[in-house]
mmCIF file of C-alpha atoms in Angstrom:
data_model
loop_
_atom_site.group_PDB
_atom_site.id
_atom_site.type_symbol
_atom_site.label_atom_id
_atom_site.label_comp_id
_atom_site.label_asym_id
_atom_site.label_seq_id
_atom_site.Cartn_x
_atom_site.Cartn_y
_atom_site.Cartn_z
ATOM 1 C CA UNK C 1 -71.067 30.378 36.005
ATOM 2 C CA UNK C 2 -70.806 31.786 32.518
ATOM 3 C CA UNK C 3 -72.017 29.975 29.610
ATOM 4 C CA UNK C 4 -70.210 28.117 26.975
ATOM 5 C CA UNK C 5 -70.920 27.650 23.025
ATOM 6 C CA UNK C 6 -70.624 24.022 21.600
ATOM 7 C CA UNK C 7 -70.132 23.606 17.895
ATOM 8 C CA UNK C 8 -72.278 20.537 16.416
ATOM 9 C CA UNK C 9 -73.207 19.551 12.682
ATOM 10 C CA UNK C 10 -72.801 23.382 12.084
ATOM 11 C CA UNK C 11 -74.926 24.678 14.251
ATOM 12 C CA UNK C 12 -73.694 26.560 17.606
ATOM 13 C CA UNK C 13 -75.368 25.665 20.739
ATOM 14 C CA UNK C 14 -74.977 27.776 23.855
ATOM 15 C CA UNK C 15 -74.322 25.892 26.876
ATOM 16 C CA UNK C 16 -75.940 27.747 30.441
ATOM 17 C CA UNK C 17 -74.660 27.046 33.162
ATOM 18 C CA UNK C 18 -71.631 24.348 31.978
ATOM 19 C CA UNK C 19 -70.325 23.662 35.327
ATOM 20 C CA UNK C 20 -73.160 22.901 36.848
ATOM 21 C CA UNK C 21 -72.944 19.195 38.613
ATOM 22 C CA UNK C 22 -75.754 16.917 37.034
ATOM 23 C CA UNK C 23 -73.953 13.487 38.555
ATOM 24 C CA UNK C 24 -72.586 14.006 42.085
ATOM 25 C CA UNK C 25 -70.844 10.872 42.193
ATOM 26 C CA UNK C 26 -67.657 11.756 40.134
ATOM 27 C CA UNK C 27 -68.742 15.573 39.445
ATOM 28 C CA UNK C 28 -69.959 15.024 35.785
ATOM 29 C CA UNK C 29 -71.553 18.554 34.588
ATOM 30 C CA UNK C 30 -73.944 19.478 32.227
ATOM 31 C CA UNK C 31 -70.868 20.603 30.233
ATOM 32 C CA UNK C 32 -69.725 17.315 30.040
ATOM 33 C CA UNK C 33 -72.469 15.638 29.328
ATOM 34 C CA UNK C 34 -73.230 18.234 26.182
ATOM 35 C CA UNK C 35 -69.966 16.929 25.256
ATOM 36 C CA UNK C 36 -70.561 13.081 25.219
ATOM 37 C CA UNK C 37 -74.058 14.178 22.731
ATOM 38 C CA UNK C 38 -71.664 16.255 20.437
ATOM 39 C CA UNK C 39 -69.202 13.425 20.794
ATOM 40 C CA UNK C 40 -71.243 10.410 20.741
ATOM 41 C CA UNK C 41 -73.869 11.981 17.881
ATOM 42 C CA UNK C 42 -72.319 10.635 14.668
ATOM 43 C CA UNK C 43 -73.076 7.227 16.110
ATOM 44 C CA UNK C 44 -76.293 7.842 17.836
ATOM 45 C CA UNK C 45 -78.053 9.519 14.971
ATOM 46 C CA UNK C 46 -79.050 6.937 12.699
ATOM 47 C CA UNK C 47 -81.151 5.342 16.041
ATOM 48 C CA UNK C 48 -82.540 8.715 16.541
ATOM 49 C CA UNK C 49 -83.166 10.001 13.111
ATOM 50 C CA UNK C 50 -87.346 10.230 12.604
ATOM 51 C CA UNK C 51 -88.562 8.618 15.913
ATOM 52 C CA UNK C 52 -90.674 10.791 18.642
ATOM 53 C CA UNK C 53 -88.690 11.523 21.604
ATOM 54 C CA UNK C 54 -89.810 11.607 24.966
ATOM 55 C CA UNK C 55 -86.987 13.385 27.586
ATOM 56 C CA UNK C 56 -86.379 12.496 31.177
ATOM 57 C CA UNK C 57 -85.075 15.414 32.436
ATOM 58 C CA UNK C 58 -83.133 16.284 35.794
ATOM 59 C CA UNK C 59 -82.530 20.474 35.443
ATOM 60 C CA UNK C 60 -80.924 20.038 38.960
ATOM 61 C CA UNK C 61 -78.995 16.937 38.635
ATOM 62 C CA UNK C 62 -79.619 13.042 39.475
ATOM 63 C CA UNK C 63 -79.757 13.696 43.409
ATOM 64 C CA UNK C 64 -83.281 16.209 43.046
ATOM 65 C CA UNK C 65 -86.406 15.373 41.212
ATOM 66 C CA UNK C 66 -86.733 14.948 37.578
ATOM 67 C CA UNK C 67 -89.519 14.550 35.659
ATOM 68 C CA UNK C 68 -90.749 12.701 31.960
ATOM 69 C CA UNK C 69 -91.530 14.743 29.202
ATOM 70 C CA UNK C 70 -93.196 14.173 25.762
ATOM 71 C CA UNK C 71 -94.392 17.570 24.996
ATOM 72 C CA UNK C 72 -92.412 19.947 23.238
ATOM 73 C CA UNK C 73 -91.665 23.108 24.666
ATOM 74 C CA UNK C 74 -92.905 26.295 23.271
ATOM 75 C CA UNK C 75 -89.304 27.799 23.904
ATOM 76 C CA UNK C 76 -87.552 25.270 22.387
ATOM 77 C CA UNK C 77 -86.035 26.636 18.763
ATOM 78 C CA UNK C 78 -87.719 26.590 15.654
ATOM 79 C CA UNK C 79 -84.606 24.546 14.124
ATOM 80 C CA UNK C 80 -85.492 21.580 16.234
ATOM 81 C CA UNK C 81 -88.034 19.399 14.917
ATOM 82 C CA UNK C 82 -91.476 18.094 15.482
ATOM 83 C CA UNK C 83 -93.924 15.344 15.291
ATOM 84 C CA UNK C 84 -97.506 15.417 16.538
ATOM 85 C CA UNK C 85 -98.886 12.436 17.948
ATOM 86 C CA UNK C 86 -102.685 11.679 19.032
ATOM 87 C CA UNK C 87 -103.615 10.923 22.684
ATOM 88 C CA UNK C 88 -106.710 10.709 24.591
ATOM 89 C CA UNK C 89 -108.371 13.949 24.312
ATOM 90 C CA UNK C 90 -105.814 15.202 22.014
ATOM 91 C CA UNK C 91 -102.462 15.456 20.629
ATOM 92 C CA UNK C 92 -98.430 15.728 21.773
ATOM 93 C CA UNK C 93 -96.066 17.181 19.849
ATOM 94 C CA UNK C 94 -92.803 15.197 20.405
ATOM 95 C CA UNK C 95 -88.744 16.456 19.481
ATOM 96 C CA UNK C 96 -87.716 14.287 16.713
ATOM 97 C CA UNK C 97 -83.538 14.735 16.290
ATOM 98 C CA UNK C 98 -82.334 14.840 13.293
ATOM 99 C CA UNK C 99 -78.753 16.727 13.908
ATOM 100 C CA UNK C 100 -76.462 16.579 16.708
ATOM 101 C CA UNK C 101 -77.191 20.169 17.909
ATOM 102 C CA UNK C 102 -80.485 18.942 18.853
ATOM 103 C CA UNK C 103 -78.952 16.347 20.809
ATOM 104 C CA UNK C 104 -76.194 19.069 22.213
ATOM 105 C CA UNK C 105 -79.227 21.843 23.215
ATOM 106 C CA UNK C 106 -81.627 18.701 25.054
ATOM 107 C CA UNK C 107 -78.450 18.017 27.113
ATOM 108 C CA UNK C 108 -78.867 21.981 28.407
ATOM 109 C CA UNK C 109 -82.607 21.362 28.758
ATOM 110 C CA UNK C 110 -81.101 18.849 31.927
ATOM 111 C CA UNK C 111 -82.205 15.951 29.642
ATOM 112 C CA UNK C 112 -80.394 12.885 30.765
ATOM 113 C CA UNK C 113 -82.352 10.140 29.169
ATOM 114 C CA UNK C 114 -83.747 10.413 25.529
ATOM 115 C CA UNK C 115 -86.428 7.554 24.846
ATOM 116 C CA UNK C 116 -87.271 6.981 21.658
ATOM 117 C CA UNK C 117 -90.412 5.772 19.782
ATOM 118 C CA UNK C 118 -90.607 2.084 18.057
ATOM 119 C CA UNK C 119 -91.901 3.607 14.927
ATOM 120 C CA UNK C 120 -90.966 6.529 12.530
ATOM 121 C CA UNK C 121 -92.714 9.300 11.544
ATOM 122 C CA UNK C 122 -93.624 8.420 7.986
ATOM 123 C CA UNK C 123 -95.450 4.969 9.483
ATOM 124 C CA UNK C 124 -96.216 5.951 13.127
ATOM 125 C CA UNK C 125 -98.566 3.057 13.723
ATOM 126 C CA UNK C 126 -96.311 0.405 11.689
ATOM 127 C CA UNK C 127 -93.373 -0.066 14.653
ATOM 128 C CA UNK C 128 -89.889 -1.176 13.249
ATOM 129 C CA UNK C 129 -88.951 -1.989 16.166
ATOM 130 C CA UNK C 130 -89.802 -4.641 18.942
ATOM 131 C CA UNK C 131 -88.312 -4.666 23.098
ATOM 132 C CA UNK C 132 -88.686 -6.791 25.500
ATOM 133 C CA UNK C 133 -87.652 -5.296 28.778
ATOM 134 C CA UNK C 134 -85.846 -8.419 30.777
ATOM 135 C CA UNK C 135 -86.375 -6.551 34.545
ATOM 136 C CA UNK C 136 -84.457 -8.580 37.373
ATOM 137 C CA UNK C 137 -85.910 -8.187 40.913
ATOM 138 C CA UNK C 138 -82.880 -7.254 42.372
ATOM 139 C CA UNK C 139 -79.195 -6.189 40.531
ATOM 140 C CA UNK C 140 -78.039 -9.942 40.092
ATOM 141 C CA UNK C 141 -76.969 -9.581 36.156
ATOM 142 C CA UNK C 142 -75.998 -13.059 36.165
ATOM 143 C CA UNK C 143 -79.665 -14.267 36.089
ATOM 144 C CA UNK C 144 -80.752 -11.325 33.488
ATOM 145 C CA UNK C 145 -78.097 -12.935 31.018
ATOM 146 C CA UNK C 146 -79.483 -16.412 31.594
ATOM 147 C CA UNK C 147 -83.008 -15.071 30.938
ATOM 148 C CA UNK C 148 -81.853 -12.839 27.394
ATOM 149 C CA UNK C 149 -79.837 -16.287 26.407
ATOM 150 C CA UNK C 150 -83.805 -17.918 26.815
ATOM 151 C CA UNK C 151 -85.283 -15.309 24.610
ATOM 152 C CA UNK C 152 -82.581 -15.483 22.143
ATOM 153 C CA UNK C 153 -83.077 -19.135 21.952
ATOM 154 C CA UNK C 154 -86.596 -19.187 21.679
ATOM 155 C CA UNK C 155 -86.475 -16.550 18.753
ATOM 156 C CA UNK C 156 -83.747 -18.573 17.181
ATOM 157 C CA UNK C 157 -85.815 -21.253 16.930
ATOM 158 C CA UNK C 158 -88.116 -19.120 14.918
ATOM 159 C CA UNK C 159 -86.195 -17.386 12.620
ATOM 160 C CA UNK C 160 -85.827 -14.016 13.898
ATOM 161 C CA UNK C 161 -82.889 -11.830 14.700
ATOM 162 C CA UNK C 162 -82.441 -10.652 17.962
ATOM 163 C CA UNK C 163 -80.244 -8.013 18.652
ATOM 164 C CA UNK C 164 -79.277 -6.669 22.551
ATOM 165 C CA UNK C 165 -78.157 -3.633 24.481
ATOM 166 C CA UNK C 166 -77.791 -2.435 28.235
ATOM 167 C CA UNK C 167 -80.230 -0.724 29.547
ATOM 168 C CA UNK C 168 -77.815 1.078 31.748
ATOM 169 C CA UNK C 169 -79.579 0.429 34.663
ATOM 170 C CA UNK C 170 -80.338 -3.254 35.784
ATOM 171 C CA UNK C 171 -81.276 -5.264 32.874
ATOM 172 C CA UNK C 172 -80.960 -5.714 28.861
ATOM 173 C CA UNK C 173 -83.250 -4.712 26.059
ATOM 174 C CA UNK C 174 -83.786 -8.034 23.341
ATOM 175 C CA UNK C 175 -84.631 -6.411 20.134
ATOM 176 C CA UNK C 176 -85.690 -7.072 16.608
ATOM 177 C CA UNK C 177 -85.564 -4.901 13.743
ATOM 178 C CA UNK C 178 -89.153 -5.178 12.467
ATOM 179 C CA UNK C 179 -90.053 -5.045 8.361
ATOM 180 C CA UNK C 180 -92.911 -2.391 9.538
ATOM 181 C CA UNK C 181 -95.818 -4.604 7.879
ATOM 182 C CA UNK C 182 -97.705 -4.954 10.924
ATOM 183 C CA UNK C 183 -99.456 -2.250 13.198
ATOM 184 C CA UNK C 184 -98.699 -1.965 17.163
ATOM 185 C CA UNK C 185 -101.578 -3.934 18.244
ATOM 186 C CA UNK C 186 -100.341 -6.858 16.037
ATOM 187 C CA UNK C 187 -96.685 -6.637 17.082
ATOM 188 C CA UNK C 188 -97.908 -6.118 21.082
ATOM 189 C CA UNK C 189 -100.024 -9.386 20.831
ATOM 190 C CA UNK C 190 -96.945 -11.268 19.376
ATOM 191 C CA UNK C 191 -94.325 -10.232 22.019
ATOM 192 C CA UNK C 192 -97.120 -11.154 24.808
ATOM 193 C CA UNK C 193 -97.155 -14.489 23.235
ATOM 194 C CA UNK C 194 -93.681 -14.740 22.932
ATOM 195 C CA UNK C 195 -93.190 -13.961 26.537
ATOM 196 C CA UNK C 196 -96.100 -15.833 28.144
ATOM 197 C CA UNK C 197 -94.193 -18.864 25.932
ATOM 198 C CA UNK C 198 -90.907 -18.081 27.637
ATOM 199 C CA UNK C 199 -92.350 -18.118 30.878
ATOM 200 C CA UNK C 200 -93.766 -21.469 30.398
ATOM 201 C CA UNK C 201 -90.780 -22.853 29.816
ATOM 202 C CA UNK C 202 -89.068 -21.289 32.676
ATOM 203 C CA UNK C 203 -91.739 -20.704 35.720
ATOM 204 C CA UNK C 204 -88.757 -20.397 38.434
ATOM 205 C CA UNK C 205 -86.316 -18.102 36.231
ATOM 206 C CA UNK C 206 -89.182 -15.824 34.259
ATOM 207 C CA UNK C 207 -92.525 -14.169 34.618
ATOM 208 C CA UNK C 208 -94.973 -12.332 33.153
ATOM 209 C CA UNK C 209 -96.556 -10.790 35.990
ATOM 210 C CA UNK C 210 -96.867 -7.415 36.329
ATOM 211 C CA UNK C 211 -97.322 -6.904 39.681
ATOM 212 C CA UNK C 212 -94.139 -6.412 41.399
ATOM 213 C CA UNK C 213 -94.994 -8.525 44.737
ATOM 214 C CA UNK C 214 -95.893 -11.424 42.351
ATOM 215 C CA UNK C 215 -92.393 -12.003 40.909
ATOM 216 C CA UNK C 216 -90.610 -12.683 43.475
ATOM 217 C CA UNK C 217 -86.910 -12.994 42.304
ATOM 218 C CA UNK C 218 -87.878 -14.148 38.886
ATOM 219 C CA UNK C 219 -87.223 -11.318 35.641
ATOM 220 C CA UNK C 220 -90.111 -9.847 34.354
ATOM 221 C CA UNK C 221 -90.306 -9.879 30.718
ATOM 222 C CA UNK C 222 -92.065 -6.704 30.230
ATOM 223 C CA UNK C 223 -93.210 -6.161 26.780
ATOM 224 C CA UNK C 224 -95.497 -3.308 27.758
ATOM 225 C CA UNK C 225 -93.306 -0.397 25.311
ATOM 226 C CA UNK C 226 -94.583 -2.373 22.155
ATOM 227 C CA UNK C 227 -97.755 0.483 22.046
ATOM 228 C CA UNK C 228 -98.579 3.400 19.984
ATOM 229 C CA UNK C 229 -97.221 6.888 21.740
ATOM 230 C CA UNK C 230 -94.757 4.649 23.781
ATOM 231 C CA UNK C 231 -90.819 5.032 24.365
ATOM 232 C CA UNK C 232 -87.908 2.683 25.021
ATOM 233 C CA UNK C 233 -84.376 3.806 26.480
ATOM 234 C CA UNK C 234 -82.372 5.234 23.156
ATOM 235 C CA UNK C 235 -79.460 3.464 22.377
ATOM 236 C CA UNK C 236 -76.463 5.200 23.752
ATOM 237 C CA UNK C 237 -78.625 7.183 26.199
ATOM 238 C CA UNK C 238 -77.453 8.425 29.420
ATOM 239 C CA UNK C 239 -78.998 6.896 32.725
ATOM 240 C CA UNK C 240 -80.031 8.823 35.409
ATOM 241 C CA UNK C 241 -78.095 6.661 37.989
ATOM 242 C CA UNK C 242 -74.301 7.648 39.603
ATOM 243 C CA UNK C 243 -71.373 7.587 36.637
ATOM 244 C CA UNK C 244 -73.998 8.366 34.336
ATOM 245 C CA UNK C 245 -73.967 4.812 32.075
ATOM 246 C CA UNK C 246 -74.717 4.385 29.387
ATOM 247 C CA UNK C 247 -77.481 2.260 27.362
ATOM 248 C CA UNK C 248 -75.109 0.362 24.989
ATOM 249 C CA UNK C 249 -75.507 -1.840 22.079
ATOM 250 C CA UNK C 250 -73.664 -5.021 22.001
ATOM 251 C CA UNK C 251 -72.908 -8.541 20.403
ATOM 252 C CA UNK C 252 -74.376 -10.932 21.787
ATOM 253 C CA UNK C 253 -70.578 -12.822 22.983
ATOM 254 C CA UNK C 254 -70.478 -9.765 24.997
ATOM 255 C CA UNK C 255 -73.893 -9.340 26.276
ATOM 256 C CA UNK C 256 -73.420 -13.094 27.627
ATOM 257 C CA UNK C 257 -69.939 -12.648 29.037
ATOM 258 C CA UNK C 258 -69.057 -13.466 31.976
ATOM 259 C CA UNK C 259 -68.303 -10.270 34.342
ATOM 260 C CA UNK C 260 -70.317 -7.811 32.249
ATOM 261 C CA UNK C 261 -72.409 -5.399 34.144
ATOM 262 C CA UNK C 262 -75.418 -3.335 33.326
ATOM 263 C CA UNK C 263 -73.779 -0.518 34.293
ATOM 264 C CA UNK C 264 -70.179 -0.929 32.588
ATOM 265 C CA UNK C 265 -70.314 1.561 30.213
ATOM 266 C CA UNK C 266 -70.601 5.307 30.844
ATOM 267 C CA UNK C 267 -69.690 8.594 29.200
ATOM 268 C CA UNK C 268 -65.948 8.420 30.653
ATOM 269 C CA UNK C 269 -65.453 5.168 29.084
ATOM 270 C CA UNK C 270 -67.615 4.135 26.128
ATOM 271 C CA UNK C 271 -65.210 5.799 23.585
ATOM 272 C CA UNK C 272 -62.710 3.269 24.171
ATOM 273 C CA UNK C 273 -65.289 0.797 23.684
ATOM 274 C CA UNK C 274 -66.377 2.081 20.015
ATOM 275 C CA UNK C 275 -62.324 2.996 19.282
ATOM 276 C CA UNK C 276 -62.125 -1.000 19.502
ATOM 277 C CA UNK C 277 -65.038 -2.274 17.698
ATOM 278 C CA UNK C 278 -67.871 -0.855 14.976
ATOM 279 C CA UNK C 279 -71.466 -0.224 16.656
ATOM 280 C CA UNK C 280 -72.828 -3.752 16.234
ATOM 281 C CA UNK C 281 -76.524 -2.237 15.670
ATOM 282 C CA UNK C 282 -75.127 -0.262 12.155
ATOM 283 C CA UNK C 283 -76.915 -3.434 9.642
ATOM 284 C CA UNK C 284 -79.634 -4.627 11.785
ATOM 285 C CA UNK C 285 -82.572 -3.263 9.070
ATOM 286 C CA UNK C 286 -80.707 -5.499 6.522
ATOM 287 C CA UNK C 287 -82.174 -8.487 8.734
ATOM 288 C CA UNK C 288 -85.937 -7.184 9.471
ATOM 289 C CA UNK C 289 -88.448 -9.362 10.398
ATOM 290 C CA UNK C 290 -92.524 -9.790 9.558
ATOM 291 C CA UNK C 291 -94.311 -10.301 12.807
ATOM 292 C CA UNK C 292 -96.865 -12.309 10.597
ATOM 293 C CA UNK C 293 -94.031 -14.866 9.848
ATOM 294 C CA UNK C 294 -92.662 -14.929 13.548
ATOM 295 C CA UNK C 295 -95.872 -15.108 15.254
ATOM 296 C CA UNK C 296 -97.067 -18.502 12.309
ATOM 297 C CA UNK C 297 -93.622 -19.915 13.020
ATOM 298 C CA UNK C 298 -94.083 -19.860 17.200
ATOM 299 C CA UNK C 299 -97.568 -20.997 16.858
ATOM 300 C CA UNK C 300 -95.937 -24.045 15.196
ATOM 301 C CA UNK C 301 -94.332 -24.911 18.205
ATOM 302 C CA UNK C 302 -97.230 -25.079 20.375
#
């Protein structure tokens, strides 16, 4: 198989490989899914643009092993860019994307799933960004919808803004858009607290616990990305499941509907979804919130 050169943001990416299969079920290549990144990059970009990226990469498709990856690559271009994180012992130096050929040449790295950090580089430790994970037990969607329509209610009732997406696997993300005036460990103590509230109120729909044989067939609402050197599914990231879906933003009429599915969107059919409507994520800075504020406001309701 010979190897094919995609044009993105003015930069020319060579494809290896194109035809290789990366999604069995409905032959979707690495060629095609270089294409969705070129495609899809005008409206991805401003959720990527100077976060730390972590890949999730599957060189020989969904079907064989894949493997997580925050390092950067010593072959990886010297066009791409950087950001060097501190860990235990050390440091990591993550892929930040900035330009859609970055996007385009990660796709030929077998990247499936970008995950992106919660804070930007200029203010690593100050997240603007908050996720809680709703995780079902099993793939009833129904019940993951009545859980996010909790949350949202709960952080109505305190001011905040939620926003929501597909995870593209079982469950949704719940969002906020964070004013970046508190650290990690500030923000992480609030969304605990936020949870463990939730869960209160709900013992037989929600839970806390992290230990899987604990839940039973309540959702878990994992808050456990809201750390320093941690990722969360990128918006309008590919899933390493059959059709290849798609994490995708929505309203929250949508998100609540009645029929959706985690796993509605994909890279054959989210283009007709943004020909229809804007991305409802494009103002959601305009509406940031202070974690100080949020966290006085639920301690209120004690």
């Amino acid at each position: 198989m010979s190897g094919r050169v995609i044009e993105a943001g003015g930069r020319e990416v060579e494809i290896s490989r194109p035809d290789k299969v990366l999604f069995p079920e409905g032959g979707i290549t690495k060629g095609d899914l270089a294409d969705y990144w070129a495609r899809i990059a005008g409206m991805a970009l401003p959720h990527f643009r100077d976060r730390p990226l972590s890949m999730e990469r599957f060189p020989d498709g969904i079907d064989a092993d894949g493997f997580f990856q925050k390092d950067t690559p010593e072959h990886f271009p010297d066009w791409i860019e950087r950001v060097e994180l501190e860990k235990e012992g050390g440091t990591v130096r993550h892929v930040v994307v900035s330009e859609a050929a970055t996007l385009v040449f990660l796709a030929d790295q077998g990247m499936i799933t970008p995950h992106l950090g919660l804070s930007r580089t200029d203010e690593i430790r100050k997240p603007d960004r908050l996720v809680v994970d709703l995780d079902p037990s099993d793939d009833d969607f129904a019940k993951v919808q009545r859980a996010a329509r909790r949350l949202r209610g709960l952080l109505d009732e305190i001011g905040a803004h939620p926003i929501v997406q597909t995870t593209g696997s079982r469950g949704l993300h719940v969002m906020l858009a964070l004013d970046r005036s508190a650290e990690f460990e500030e923000v992480r103590d609030f969304a605990g607290k936020l949870a463990a509230r939730l869960a209160e109120r709900h013992p037989d729909e929600l839970t806390v616990e992290q230990r899987k044989a604990k839940r039973g067939d309540r959702v878990f609402l994992d808050i456990l990305r809201n750390a320093y050197g941690q990722t969360s599914v990128a918006p309008y990231g590919v899933r390493a499941r059959p059709g290849a879906p798609v994490a995708t933003p929505l309203d929250w009429d949508e998100a609540l509907s009645e029929g959706l599915g985690p796993r509605d969107y994909t890279i054959s059919n989210i283009f007709r979804r943004l020909g229809q409507r804007n991305d409802p994520w494009t103002a959601i800075d305009e509406k940031a919130d202070s974690i100080t504020a949020l966290a006085a406001a639920l301690a209120k309701r004690e």
